[in-house]
Amino acid sequence: MADVTKDVAVDAGKPSGPFPCIDPQPVMAKGIDTGVDTCKNGMLRRRAIVTCPSVLPEVGKECNSGGGGGPAGECKTDVDCAKVKGGHCEPSLGPGVWCYCASSCETDADCGSGHLCLCGPKFGTCVAAKCNSGADCAVGDCVSYTANLGYGSTAMVCENSGDSCGAQSDCPNGQECTWDTSKGKKYCSPPMCAIGRPFVVQGSWRKAEVVDCGPVSNRHGDGGATGGAWLATVPADLLPVLAQHWENAGQMEHASVAAFARLALELLAVGAPLDLVERAQLAGADEVRHAQLCLTLAQRFDGKRRTFGPLTMVGVAIDTNLASIAASAVAQGCVVETCAALEARIASEQAVDVDLKAALGQIADDEARHAELSWAIAKWAQSRAGVTGAADVLVAMQTAFVQAVEGLRAADVGAQLPAQCGVVAGRQLVALRAHAISQVIEPAWRRLVGETVGSDWATTLAE
């Protein structure tokens, strides 16, 4: 039955947020209240810290690998995942079904620093968190938000009096309710394939704040007559949407500078060939240019000059585990950056404005090289691991691949926008992601785990 406490924050004698948990329904597992509520708007609230009940291993549940040309899987039933903490056997999505062992949790201690164990109806899942419960919050409760835009992962944070949303249902059609350190509050933002390698710290994508430097006298910048004439045809209500899109993209590109700097250090730590190290450093330089390009494009749509604030490095660590580095390359590069490269390529072909078309074309070329670098790292990691470590590297990469592809398939795609604006969204983005997975990413993956990633990969991507 519903929790009779309508607002835990108010009952605790502190102010509630602008989107309090209305009509909370407790998440039950095995007849036990897990301390997590589902609010009317879809937001989750952690009301109390409870050891998560688990139904694992599930009886009668089977997963069959190999369908659609997929590789042999790790498991068939949950029992096969006994070596994994709270292991359960889950199928990948789409062609090439592969069953893998996913983990679950019972307590926050199972999840490590910066995370909590969020109870569900079957078991707990580790999620990134800035709070453990409402007791940690000066305002409101400890509630959920979409952590990685476009990929739908859940994280927890304290409410803020400046929040502009509580959940996706509070946002305009096609936008998601997210939070990051640059704003310090929850806000609505369009989802997107990440343009640039995500800078992932403790499970969340980290970005710097964008600083407003005031208006410029000529919104159209150096676009000349062509830019001015084209912008005049864009509906006025779309201009701030497009400006926000490019501001978001600029934040991702800016964060990618740090991501590639860290990658170069990690490659050095595991003895990678200098060619891979050099390519990582060159990719970081590309991202500097991309970040500035994106801010210039944002300026053209709303006439505001911008720069980047500090990018916090709190909690950043250099990974020295070969399997983990390979897994990150697969998830963040082989899947995410390949998607981003294809998105930029299609957007460039559709853009009407010559400056927008040129900028997107340059980004697409560079991101394709960055994605190819990740495939090369994954291939090298297999050979570097040797006979004794190859299995660990392969399992880590397979798990990362399946989870990244699942996230890509399940992600929101935003509201449809005119194709000539240089933004791929809505139904077109659904089709693009399906094409990227079935025609580029999965074939390249099968070559990687079955044979090698051949030199034809870049040709396939360009097509």
Tab-separated table of C-alpha atoms in Angstrom, residues 3 58 104 112 140 154 171 185 261 309 361 383:
chain	number	residue	atom	x	y	z
A	3	ASP	CA	3.316	5.298	2.102
A	58	GLU	CA	15.327	-16.964	-10.136
A	104	SER	CA	23.516	-7.030	-7.927
A	112	GLY	CA	31.933	1.473	-3.084
A	140	GLY	CA	14.003	17.791	0.230
A	154	THR	CA	19.792	6.302	-12.858
A	171	CYS	CA	10.203	18.096	-18.898
A	185	LYS	CA	20.478	21.373	-9.612
A	261	ALA	CA	44.483	12.886	-21.227
A	309	GLY	CA	34.488	27.048	-16.023
A	361	GLY	CA	31.934	17.293	-41.137
A	383	SER	CA	47.058	-9.677	-27.417
